[in-house]
Amino acid sequence: MPETIEPGTVWLVGAGPGDPDLLTRKAEKLIAATDIVFYDALVGPGILDLIPARIERVSVGKRSGRHSKDQDSINDLLLAAAQTGKRVVRLKGGDPAIFGRTAEEVEHLSAHGVRVRICPGITAASAAVASAGSSLTLRGSARKLTFITAHMRAGDEPETDWAALADRQSTLAIYMGKAAASEIASHLIRSGRSRSTPVLVVENASLPDERLVQTRLDLLAVATSASVTDGPAVLIIGEAVSPHKRSMATGVDVLQSTRAD
Ligand code: SAH
């Protein structure tokens, strides 16, 4: 079925983690049926190439030092485009429902009577564990999954419940966490999480320059400081990303991706 968009409607569309083959079929139909696409910095060239040339595209993201448009300006741009009767796609990295500022956009547009619809996408944590041949949950030993952003840095949000996050049955998928990695590790260890808890760090998940590092909680700071790219990274902490039978040579090991091109 070809996807159609009512004029004046805004679709918030998940672009997935970067590999164009991980875009949903629905997302691909929507970006071909729209008049204008507003996209984030995390939406890379492979995805942008799928937008037909006749369709207007507007970057609303930040990249290397340049400031992103603030959320209010993005809300206003989306609203203005919809109010002129355009079909609008707002393309977001991963899944719009995970750290995607979706609620703000839905609220602003709805308050002005604009119809908003959402197309989900594959989130970075899913792509990260897939590339490692791993999982986010593990029967019996990882029965909880918590998505966290590292804006939970020490001091910023005193209400962070580190004791709950230190629960050994829980997998933590930490977004925007590379810079705060050592603080996160020390908080978790201080709250009782084992120093040898497995950690997977994945940069540029699903992309050709993907990098996977397997380590343990007490070596996480070393692993992230040795990072060579400034690409987006997700940290996965917990028994679910245990190296299993893979031998850990140094405690900070670069893994072969199971991603197939
Ligand atoms: N909505 C997105 C997350 C947006 S927050 C999603 O569902 O994936 C931005 C953060 O997502 C980045 O700082 C990084 O932590 C993570 N991220 C996004 N794409 C990624 C990728 N290809 N590889 C690793 N992490 C990624």
PDB file of C-alpha atoms and ligand atoms in Angstrom:
ATOM      1  CA  MET A   1       0.000   0.000   0.000  1.00  0.00           C
ATOM      2  CA  PRO A   2       1.418   3.400  -0.854  1.00  0.00           C
ATOM      3  CA  GLU A   3       1.529   5.584   2.242  1.00  0.00           C
ATOM      4  CA  THR A   4      -0.228   8.900   1.789  1.00  0.00           C
ATOM      5  CA  ILE A   5      -0.093  11.967   4.001  1.00  0.00           C
ATOM      6  CA  GLU A   6      -2.967  14.357   4.507  1.00  0.00           C
ATOM      7  CA  PRO A   7      -1.901  17.937   3.755  1.00  0.00           C
ATOM      8  CA  GLY A   8      -1.217  19.783   6.995  1.00  0.00           C
ATOM      9  CA  THR A   9      -0.309  16.601   8.894  1.00  0.00           C
ATOM     10  CA  VAL A  10       3.043  16.063  10.626  1.00  0.00           C
ATOM     11  CA  TRP A  11       4.557  12.572  10.789  1.00  0.00           C
ATOM     12  CA  LEU A  12       7.297  11.963  13.366  1.00  0.00           C
ATOM     13  CA  VAL A  13       9.282   9.220  11.712  1.00  0.00           C
ATOM     14  CA  GLY A  14      11.992   6.984  13.176  1.00  0.00           C
ATOM     15  CA  ALA A  15      14.982   6.742  10.853  1.00  0.00           C
ATOM     16  CA  GLY A  16      16.611   3.877  12.752  1.00  0.00           C
ATOM     17  CA  PRO A  17      20.269   3.742  13.814  1.00  0.00           C
ATOM     18  CA  GLY A  18      21.807   4.699  10.469  1.00  0.00           C
ATOM     19  CA  ASP A  19      21.913   1.716   8.148  1.00  0.00           C
ATOM     20  CA  PRO A  20      19.339   2.571   5.438  1.00  0.00           C
ATOM     21  CA  ASP A  21      18.279  -1.086   5.365  1.00  0.00           C
ATOM     22  CA  LEU A  22      17.090  -0.667   8.947  1.00  0.00           C
ATOM     23  CA  LEU A  23      14.584   1.984   7.946  1.00  0.00           C
ATOM     24  CA  THR A  24      11.052   0.591   8.060  1.00  0.00           C
ATOM     25  CA  ARG A  25       9.141   0.226   4.820  1.00  0.00           C
ATOM     26  CA  LYS A  26       6.558   2.599   6.209  1.00  0.00           C
ATOM     27  CA  ALA A  27       9.196   5.259   6.892  1.00  0.00           C
ATOM     28  CA  GLU A  28      10.498   4.926   3.358  1.00  0.00           C
ATOM     29  CA  LYS A  29       6.980   5.374   1.950  1.00  0.00           C
ATOM     30  CA  LEU A  30       6.376   8.412   4.141  1.00  0.00           C
ATOM     31  CA  ILE A  31       9.542  10.202   3.064  1.00  0.00           C
ATOM     32  CA  ALA A  32       8.511   9.668  -0.543  1.00  0.00           C
ATOM     33  CA  ALA A  33       4.973  10.976   0.067  1.00  0.00           C
ATOM     34  CA  THR A  34       5.829  14.197   1.874  1.00  0.00           C
ATOM     35  CA  ASP A  35       6.474  17.774   0.776  1.00  0.00           C
ATOM     36  CA  ILE A  36       9.180  18.585   3.318  1.00  0.00           C
ATOM     37  CA  VAL A  37      11.521  16.667   5.641  1.00  0.00           C
ATOM     38  CA  PHE A  38      13.014  18.173   8.805  1.00  0.00           C
ATOM     39  CA  TYR A  39      15.886  15.962   9.970  1.00  0.00           C
ATOM     40  CA  ASP A  40      18.300  15.629  12.888  1.00  0.00           C
ATOM     41  CA  ALA A  41      22.092  15.454  12.764  1.00  0.00           C
ATOM     42  CA  LEU A  42      21.920  11.746  13.569  1.00  0.00           C
ATOM     43  CA  VAL A  43      20.096  11.087  10.318  1.00  0.00           C
ATOM     44  CA  GLY A  44      23.013  10.277   8.050  1.00  0.00           C
ATOM     45  CA  PRO A  45      23.676  10.414   4.328  1.00  0.00           C
ATOM     46  CA  GLY A  46      22.528   6.834   3.656  1.00  0.00           C
ATOM     47  CA  ILE A  47      19.042   7.720   4.845  1.00  0.00           C
ATOM     48  CA  LEU A  48      18.969  11.189   3.269  1.00  0.00           C
ATOM     49  CA  ASP A  49      19.767   9.578  -0.104  1.00  0.00           C
ATOM     50  CA  LEU A  50      16.385   7.856   0.087  1.00  0.00           C
ATOM     51  CA  ILE A  51      14.542  11.190   0.070  1.00  0.00           C
ATOM     52  CA  PRO A  52      13.475  11.946  -3.488  1.00  0.00           C
ATOM     53  CA  ALA A  53      15.226  15.042  -4.891  1.00  0.00           C
ATOM     54  CA  ARG A  54      11.967  16.987  -5.404  1.00  0.00           C
ATOM     55  CA  ILE A  55      11.284  16.988  -1.668  1.00  0.00           C
ATOM     56  CA  GLU A  56      12.440  19.945   0.386  1.00  0.00           C
ATOM     57  CA  ARG A  57      14.807  19.044   3.221  1.00  0.00           C
ATOM     58  CA  VAL A  58      15.755  21.074   6.251  1.00  0.00           C
ATOM     59  CA  SER A  59      18.462  20.183   8.781  1.00  0.00           C
ATOM     60  CA  VAL A  60      17.489  20.994  12.346  1.00  0.00           C
ATOM     61  CA  GLY A  61      20.334  19.170  14.075  1.00  0.00           C
ATOM     62  CA  LYS A  62      23.737  20.048  15.425  1.00  0.00           C
ATOM     63  CA  ARG A  63      27.018  18.718  14.234  1.00  0.00           C
ATOM     64  CA  SER A  64      30.564  19.350  15.430  1.00  0.00           C
ATOM     65  CA  GLY A  65      30.189  22.526  17.381  1.00  0.00           C
ATOM     66  CA  ARG A  66      27.443  24.176  15.364  1.00  0.00           C
ATOM     67  CA  HIS A  67      24.431  24.821  17.515  1.00  0.00           C
ATOM     68  CA  SER A  68      21.263  22.914  16.952  1.00  0.00           C
ATOM     69  CA  LYS A  69      18.064  24.788  16.642  1.00  0.00           C
ATOM     70  CA  ASP A  70      16.463  24.841  20.021  1.00  0.00           C
ATOM     71  CA  GLN A  71      13.371  22.780  20.562  1.00  0.00           C
ATOM     72  CA  ASP A  72      11.048  25.808  20.469  1.00  0.00           C
ATOM     73  CA  SER A  73      12.315  26.819  17.037  1.00  0.00           C
ATOM     74  CA  ILE A  74      11.878  23.288  15.748  1.00  0.00           C
ATOM     75  CA  ASN A  75       8.326  23.205  17.110  1.00  0.00           C
ATOM     76  CA  ASP A  76       7.607  26.497  15.354  1.00  0.00           C
ATOM     77  CA  LEU A  77       9.106  25.365  12.058  1.00  0.00           C
ATOM     78  CA  LEU A  78       7.005  22.200  12.070  1.00  0.00           C
ATOM     79  CA  LEU A  79       3.909  24.166  12.950  1.00  0.00           C
ATOM     80  CA  ALA A  80       4.478  26.809  10.282  1.00  0.00           C
ATOM     81  CA  ALA A  81       5.001  24.163   7.588  1.00  0.00           C
ATOM     82  CA  ALA A  82       1.858  22.268   8.608  1.00  0.00           C
ATOM     83  CA  GLN A  83      -0.203  25.467   8.778  1.00  0.00           C
ATOM     84  CA  THR A  84       0.653  26.298   5.180  1.00  0.00           C
ATOM     85  CA  GLY A  85      -0.899  22.966   4.245  1.00  0.00           C
ATOM     86  CA  LYS A  86       2.329  21.070   3.642  1.00  0.00           C
ATOM     87  CA  ARG A  87       2.723  17.374   4.268  1.00  0.00           C
ATOM     88  CA  VAL A  88       5.485  17.255   6.866  1.00  0.00           C
ATOM     89  CA  VAL A  89       7.910  14.518   7.905  1.00  0.00           C
ATOM     90  CA  ARG A  90      10.045  15.052  10.995  1.00  0.00           C
ATOM     91  CA  LEU A  91      12.796  12.443  10.656  1.00  0.00           C
ATOM     92  CA  LYS A  92      14.501  11.444  13.885  1.00  0.00           C
ATOM     93  CA  GLY A  93      17.379   9.078  14.624  1.00  0.00           C
ATOM     94  CA  GLY A  94      16.411   5.680  16.025  1.00  0.00           C
ATOM     95  CA  ASP A  95      12.939   5.482  17.516  1.00  0.00           C
ATOM     96  CA  PRO A  96      11.118   8.773  18.064  1.00  0.00           C
ATOM     97  CA  ALA A  97       9.823   7.426  21.385  1.00  0.00           C
ATOM     98  CA  ILE A  98      13.288   7.101  22.935  1.00  0.00           C
ATOM     99  CA  PHE A  99      15.005  10.357  23.933  1.00  0.00           C
ATOM    100  CA  GLY A 100      13.534  11.948  20.831  1.00  0.00           C
ATOM    101  CA  ARG A 101      11.707  15.040  22.187  1.00  0.00           C
ATOM    102  CA  THR A 102       8.571  13.542  20.697  1.00  0.00           C
ATOM    103  CA  ALA A 103       6.288  14.603  23.527  1.00  0.00           C
ATOM    104  CA  GLU A 104       7.182  18.283  23.098  1.00  0.00           C
ATOM    105  CA  GLU A 105       6.489  18.226  19.373  1.00  0.00           C
ATOM    106  CA  VAL A 106       3.227  16.317  19.735  1.00  0.00           C
ATOM    107  CA  GLU A 107       2.049  18.663  22.450  1.00  0.00           C
ATOM    108  CA  HIS A 108       2.925  21.845  20.567  1.00  0.00           C
ATOM    109  CA  LEU A 109       1.396  20.718  17.289  1.00  0.00           C
ATOM    110  CA  SER A 110      -1.731  19.258  18.870  1.00  0.00           C
ATOM    111  CA  ALA A 111      -2.272  22.422  20.892  1.00  0.00           C
ATOM    112  CA  HIS A 112      -2.480  24.276  17.578  1.00  0.00           C
ATOM    113  CA  GLY A 113      -4.883  21.763  16.083  1.00  0.00           C
ATOM    114  CA  VAL A 114      -2.305  20.047  13.844  1.00  0.00           C
ATOM    115  CA  ARG A 115      -2.677  16.308  13.390  1.00  0.00           C
ATOM    116  CA  VAL A 116       0.451  14.357  14.387  1.00  0.00           C
ATOM    117  CA  ARG A 117       1.223  10.733  13.667  1.00  0.00           C
ATOM    118  CA  ILE A 118       4.214   8.608  14.622  1.00  0.00           C
ATOM    119  CA  CYS A 119       6.137   5.916  12.768  1.00  0.00           C
ATOM    120  CA  PRO A 120       8.436   3.921  15.090  1.00  0.00           C
ATOM    121  CA  GLY A 121      12.029   3.068  14.305  1.00  0.00           C
ATOM    122  CA  ILE A 122      14.782   0.753  15.461  1.00  0.00           C
ATOM    123  CA  THR A 123      16.523   2.242  18.460  1.00  0.00           C
ATOM    124  CA  ALA A 124      20.324   2.421  18.852  1.00  0.00           C
ATOM    125  CA  ALA A 125      20.440  -0.118  21.696  1.00  0.00           C
ATOM    126  CA  SER A 126      18.730  -2.753  19.550  1.00  0.00           C
ATOM    127  CA  ALA A 127      21.170  -2.188  16.711  1.00  0.00           C
ATOM    128  CA  ALA A 128      24.121  -2.229  19.114  1.00  0.00           C
ATOM    129  CA  VAL A 129      23.397  -5.616  20.630  1.00  0.00           C
ATOM    130  CA  ALA A 130      22.476  -7.068  17.249  1.00  0.00           C
ATOM    131  CA  SER A 131      25.916  -6.154  15.925  1.00  0.00           C
ATOM    132  CA  ALA A 132      27.558  -7.781  18.941  1.00  0.00           C
ATOM    133  CA  GLY A 133      25.505 -10.947  18.458  1.00  0.00           C
ATOM    134  CA  SER A 134      24.094 -10.244  21.886  1.00  0.00           C
ATOM    135  CA  SER A 135      20.769  -9.404  23.511  1.00  0.00           C
ATOM    136  CA  LEU A 136      19.241  -6.783  25.804  1.00  0.00           C
ATOM    137  CA  THR A 137      17.579  -9.331  28.082  1.00  0.00           C
ATOM    138  CA  LEU A 138      18.671 -12.768  29.206  1.00  0.00           C
ATOM    139  CA  ARG A 139      16.303 -15.356  30.544  1.00  0.00           C
ATOM    140  CA  GLY A 140      16.822 -15.770  34.267  1.00  0.00           C
ATOM    141  CA  SER A 141      19.544 -13.180  34.752  1.00  0.00           C
ATOM    142  CA  ALA A 142      18.541  -9.961  32.974  1.00  0.00           C
ATOM    143  CA  ARG A 143      14.823  -9.520  33.363  1.00  0.00           C
ATOM    144  CA  LYS A 144      14.697  -5.738  33.370  1.00  0.00           C
ATOM    145  CA  LEU A 145      15.721  -3.231  30.758  1.00  0.00           C
ATOM    146  CA  THR A 146      16.212   0.427  31.584  1.00  0.00           C
ATOM    147  CA  PHE A 147      16.771   3.128  28.977  1.00  0.00           C
ATOM    148  CA  ILE A 148      18.699   6.030  30.460  1.00  0.00           C
ATOM    149  CA  THR A 149      20.258   9.205  29.180  1.00  0.00           C
ATOM    150  CA  ALA A 150      23.458  10.328  30.777  1.00  0.00           C
ATOM    151  CA  HIS A 151      21.973  13.683  31.607  1.00  0.00           C
ATOM    152  CA  MET A 152      21.764  11.810  34.884  1.00  0.00           C
ATOM    153  CA  ARG A 153      25.309  13.014  35.570  1.00  0.00           C
ATOM    154  CA  ALA A 154      26.458  13.501  39.098  1.00  0.00           C
ATOM    155  CA  GLY A 155      25.045  16.685  40.524  1.00  0.00           C
ATOM    156  CA  ASP A 156      22.629  17.319  37.661  1.00  0.00           C
ATOM    157  CA  GLU A 157      19.890  15.076  38.834  1.00  0.00           C
ATOM    158  CA  PRO A 158      20.322  14.209  42.469  1.00  0.00           C
ATOM    159  CA  GLU A 159      17.209  12.077  42.317  1.00  0.00           C
ATOM    160  CA  THR A 160      18.887   9.386  40.163  1.00  0.00           C
ATOM    161  CA  ASP A 161      18.149   6.131  41.945  1.00  0.00           C
ATOM    162  CA  TRP A 162      21.563   4.489  41.623  1.00  0.00           C
ATOM    163  CA  ALA A 163      20.569   1.644  43.925  1.00  0.00           C
ATOM    164  CA  ALA A 164      17.783   0.655  41.510  1.00  0.00           C
ATOM    165  CA  LEU A 165      20.127   0.937  38.541  1.00  0.00           C
ATOM    166  CA  ALA A 166      22.672  -1.222  40.343  1.00  0.00           C
ATOM    167  CA  ASP A 167      20.213  -4.131  40.468  1.00  0.00           C
ATOM    168  CA  ARG A 168      22.135  -7.054  38.983  1.00  0.00           C
ATOM    169  CA  GLN A 169      19.056  -8.338  37.109  1.00  0.00           C
ATOM    170  CA  SER A 170      18.834  -5.155  35.139  1.00  0.00           C
ATOM    171  CA  THR A 171      20.300  -4.225  31.758  1.00  0.00           C
ATOM    172  CA  LEU A 172      21.073  -0.528  31.369  1.00  0.00           C
ATOM    173  CA  ALA A 173      20.995   0.975  27.890  1.00  0.00           C
ATOM    174  CA  ILE A 174      22.678   4.330  28.300  1.00  0.00           C
ATOM    175  CA  TYR A 175      22.268   6.958  25.589  1.00  0.00           C
ATOM    176  CA  MET A 176      24.450  10.067  25.280  1.00  0.00           C
ATOM    177  CA  GLY A 177      26.658   8.455  27.905  1.00  0.00           C
ATOM    178  CA  LYS A 178      30.182   8.405  26.513  1.00  0.00           C
ATOM    179  CA  ALA A 179      31.357  11.562  28.280  1.00  0.00           C
ATOM    180  CA  ALA A 180      29.812  10.555  31.602  1.00  0.00           C
ATOM    181  CA  ALA A 181      30.940   6.921  31.417  1.00  0.00           C
ATOM    182  CA  SER A 182      33.416   7.010  34.288  1.00  0.00           C
ATOM    183  CA  GLU A 183      30.966   8.781  36.615  1.00  0.00           C
ATOM    184  CA  ILE A 184      28.286   6.267  35.730  1.00  0.00           C
ATOM    185  CA  ALA A 185      30.612   3.354  36.424  1.00  0.00           C
ATOM    186  CA  SER A 186      31.710   4.689  39.791  1.00  0.00           C
ATOM    187  CA  HIS A 187      28.154   5.448  40.897  1.00  0.00           C
ATOM    188  CA  LEU A 188      27.048   1.960  39.943  1.00  0.00           C
ATOM    189  CA  ILE A 189      29.987   0.274  41.674  1.00  0.00           C
ATOM    190  CA  ARG A 190      29.482   2.378  44.800  1.00  0.00           C
ATOM    191  CA  SER A 191      25.825   1.361  44.792  1.00  0.00           C
ATOM    192  CA  GLY A 192      26.764  -2.299  44.762  1.00  0.00           C
ATOM    193  CA  ARG A 193      26.959  -3.313  41.126  1.00  0.00           C
ATOM    194  CA  SER A 194      29.778  -5.807  40.599  1.00  0.00           C
ATOM    195  CA  ARG A 195      33.010  -4.419  39.157  1.00  0.00           C
ATOM    196  CA  SER A 196      33.090  -7.276  36.668  1.00  0.00           C
ATOM    197  CA  THR A 197      29.619  -6.510  35.223  1.00  0.00           C
ATOM    198  CA  PRO A 198      29.883  -6.874  31.442  1.00  0.00           C
ATOM    199  CA  VAL A 199      29.681  -3.692  29.373  1.00  0.00           C
ATOM    200  CA  LEU A 200      29.333  -3.267  25.645  1.00  0.00           C
ATOM    201  CA  VAL A 201      30.173   0.100  24.086  1.00  0.00           C
ATOM    202  CA  VAL A 202      28.982   0.559  20.522  1.00  0.00           C
ATOM    203  CA  GLU A 203      29.798   3.594  18.435  1.00  0.00           C
ATOM    204  CA  ASN A 204      28.071   4.247  15.121  1.00  0.00           C
ATOM    205  CA  ALA A 205      25.916   1.134  15.503  1.00  0.00           C
ATOM    206  CA  SER A 206      24.821  -0.316  12.153  1.00  0.00           C
ATOM    207  CA  LEU A 207      27.058   2.035  10.148  1.00  0.00           C
ATOM    208  CA  PRO A 208      30.174   1.110   8.144  1.00  0.00           C
ATOM    209  CA  ASP A 209      32.421   2.756  10.758  1.00  0.00           C
ATOM    210  CA  GLU A 210      30.764   0.905  13.612  1.00  0.00           C
ATOM    211  CA  ARG A 211      33.032   0.083  16.557  1.00  0.00           C
ATOM    212  CA  LEU A 212      32.228  -2.445  19.262  1.00  0.00           C
ATOM    213  CA  VAL A 213      34.138  -2.668  22.512  1.00  0.00           C
ATOM    214  CA  GLN A 214      33.510  -5.329  25.128  1.00  0.00           C
ATOM    215  CA  THR A 215      34.671  -4.461  28.600  1.00  0.00           C
ATOM    216  CA  ARG A 216      33.687  -4.569  32.277  1.00  0.00           C
ATOM    217  CA  LEU A 217      32.297  -1.917  34.564  1.00  0.00           C
ATOM    218  CA  ASP A 218      35.548  -1.095  36.357  1.00  0.00           C
ATOM    219  CA  LEU A 219      37.330  -0.617  33.024  1.00  0.00           C
ATOM    220  CA  LEU A 220      34.597   1.390  31.334  1.00  0.00           C
ATOM    221  CA  ALA A 221      36.404   4.712  31.754  1.00  0.00           C
ATOM    222  CA  VAL A 222      39.501   3.264  30.038  1.00  0.00           C
ATOM    223  CA  ALA A 223      37.393   1.802  27.250  1.00  0.00           C
ATOM    224  CA  THR A 224      35.617   5.063  26.468  1.00  0.00           C
ATOM    225  CA  SER A 225      38.698   7.240  26.750  1.00  0.00           C
ATOM    226  CA  ALA A 226      40.359   4.994  24.160  1.00  0.00           C
ATOM    227  CA  SER A 227      37.493   5.754  21.796  1.00  0.00           C
ATOM    228  CA  VAL A 228      38.721   6.952  18.444  1.00  0.00           C
ATOM    229  CA  THR A 229      35.560   8.329  16.891  1.00  0.00           C
ATOM    230  CA  ASP A 230      33.284  11.144  17.923  1.00  0.00           C
ATOM    231  CA  GLY A 231      30.288   9.266  16.589  1.00  0.00           C
ATOM    232  CA  PRO A 232      27.224   8.533  18.707  1.00  0.00           C
ATOM    233  CA  ALA A 233      27.722   5.753  21.219  1.00  0.00           C
ATOM    234  CA  VAL A 234      25.474   3.655  23.351  1.00  0.00           C
ATOM    235  CA  LEU A 235      26.604   1.817  26.493  1.00  0.00           C
ATOM    236  CA  ILE A 236      24.942  -1.464  27.392  1.00  0.00           C
ATOM    237  CA  ILE A 237      25.621  -2.644  30.931  1.00  0.00           C
ATOM    238  CA  GLY A 238      24.595  -5.990  32.418  1.00  0.00           C
ATOM    239  CA  GLU A 239      24.764  -9.764  32.274  1.00  0.00           C
ATOM    240  CA  ALA A 240      22.849  -9.798  28.970  1.00  0.00           C
ATOM    241  CA  VAL A 241      25.987  -8.543  27.198  1.00  0.00           C
ATOM    242  CA  SER A 242      28.267 -11.038  28.883  1.00  0.00           C
ATOM    243  CA  PRO A 243      31.029 -12.129  26.520  1.00  0.00           C
ATOM    244  CA  HIS A 244      29.909 -15.768  27.052  1.00  0.00           C
ATOM    245  CA  LYS A 245      32.447 -18.055  25.547  1.00  0.00           C
ATOM    246  CA  ARG A 246      34.325 -15.261  23.848  1.00  0.00           C
ATOM    247  CA  SER A 247      37.552 -14.928  25.725  1.00  0.00           C
ATOM    248  CA  MET A 248      38.376 -11.508  27.108  1.00  0.00           C
ATOM    249  CA  ALA A 249      41.977 -10.864  26.219  1.00  0.00           C
ATOM    250  CA  THR A 250      42.685  -7.560  27.906  1.00  0.00           C
ATOM    251  CA  GLY A 251      39.446  -6.546  29.576  1.00  0.00           C
ATOM    252  CA  VAL A 252      38.896  -3.936  26.860  1.00  0.00           C
ATOM    253  CA  ASP A 253      38.424  -5.887  23.659  1.00  0.00           C
ATOM    254  CA  VAL A 254      37.372  -4.718  20.229  1.00  0.00           C
ATOM    255  CA  LEU A 255      34.800  -7.135  18.829  1.00  0.00           C
ATOM    256  CA  GLN A 256      34.121  -8.246  15.307  1.00  0.00           C
ATOM    257  CA  SER A 257      30.685  -7.017  14.213  1.00  0.00           C
ATOM    258  CA  THR A 258      28.098  -9.577  13.168  1.00  0.00           C
ATOM    259  CA  ARG A 259      26.592  -6.853  10.980  1.00  0.00           C
ATOM    260  CA  ALA A 260      26.543  -7.975   7.353  1.00  0.00           C
ATOM    261  CA  ASP A 261      26.699  -5.350   4.596  1.00  0.00           C
TER     262      ASP A 261
HETATM  263  N1  SAH B   1      15.926   8.266  19.359  1.00  0.00           N
HETATM  264  C1  SAH B   1      17.270   7.760  19.286  1.00  0.00           C
HETATM  265  C2  SAH B   1      18.123   8.273  20.412  1.00  0.00           C
HETATM  266  C3  SAH B   1      18.373   9.774  20.349  1.00  0.00           C
HETATM  267  S1  SAH B   1      19.449  10.331  21.603  1.00  0.00           S
HETATM  268  C4  SAH B   1      17.222   6.220  19.281  1.00  0.00           C
HETATM  269  O1  SAH B   1      16.152   5.646  19.515  1.00  0.00           O
HETATM  270  O2  SAH B   1      18.245   5.600  19.020  1.00  0.00           O
HETATM  271  C5  SAH B   1      21.008  10.302  20.779  1.00  0.00           C
HETATM  272  C6  SAH B   1      21.870   9.195  21.325  1.00  0.00           C
HETATM  273  O3  SAH B   1      21.440   7.948  20.774  1.00  0.00           O
HETATM  274  C7  SAH B   1      23.324   9.264  20.972  1.00  0.00           C
HETATM  275  O4  SAH B   1      24.034  10.149  21.802  1.00  0.00           O
HETATM  276  C8  SAH B   1      23.740   7.837  21.207  1.00  0.00           C
HETATM  277  O5  SAH B   1      23.841   7.568  22.586  1.00  0.00           O
HETATM  278  C9  SAH B   1      22.537   7.082  20.673  1.00  0.00           C
HETATM  279  N2  SAH B   1      22.691   6.689  19.260  1.00  0.00           N
HETATM  280  C10 SAH B   1      21.947   7.091  18.224  1.00  0.00           C
HETATM  281  N3  SAH B   1      22.345   6.485  17.083  1.00  0.00           N
HETATM  282  C11 SAH B   1      23.373   5.685  17.418  1.00  0.00           C
HETATM  283  C12 SAH B   1      24.219   4.794  16.699  1.00  0.00           C
HETATM  284  N4  SAH B   1      24.084   4.600  15.375  1.00  0.00           N
HETATM  285  N5  SAH B   1      25.171   4.120  17.383  1.00  0.00           N
HETATM  286  C13 SAH B   1      25.319   4.272  18.713  1.00  0.00           C
HETATM  287  N6  SAH B   1      24.555   5.100  19.443  1.00  0.00           N
HETATM  288  C14 SAH B   1      23.599   5.798  18.810  1.00  0.00           C
END
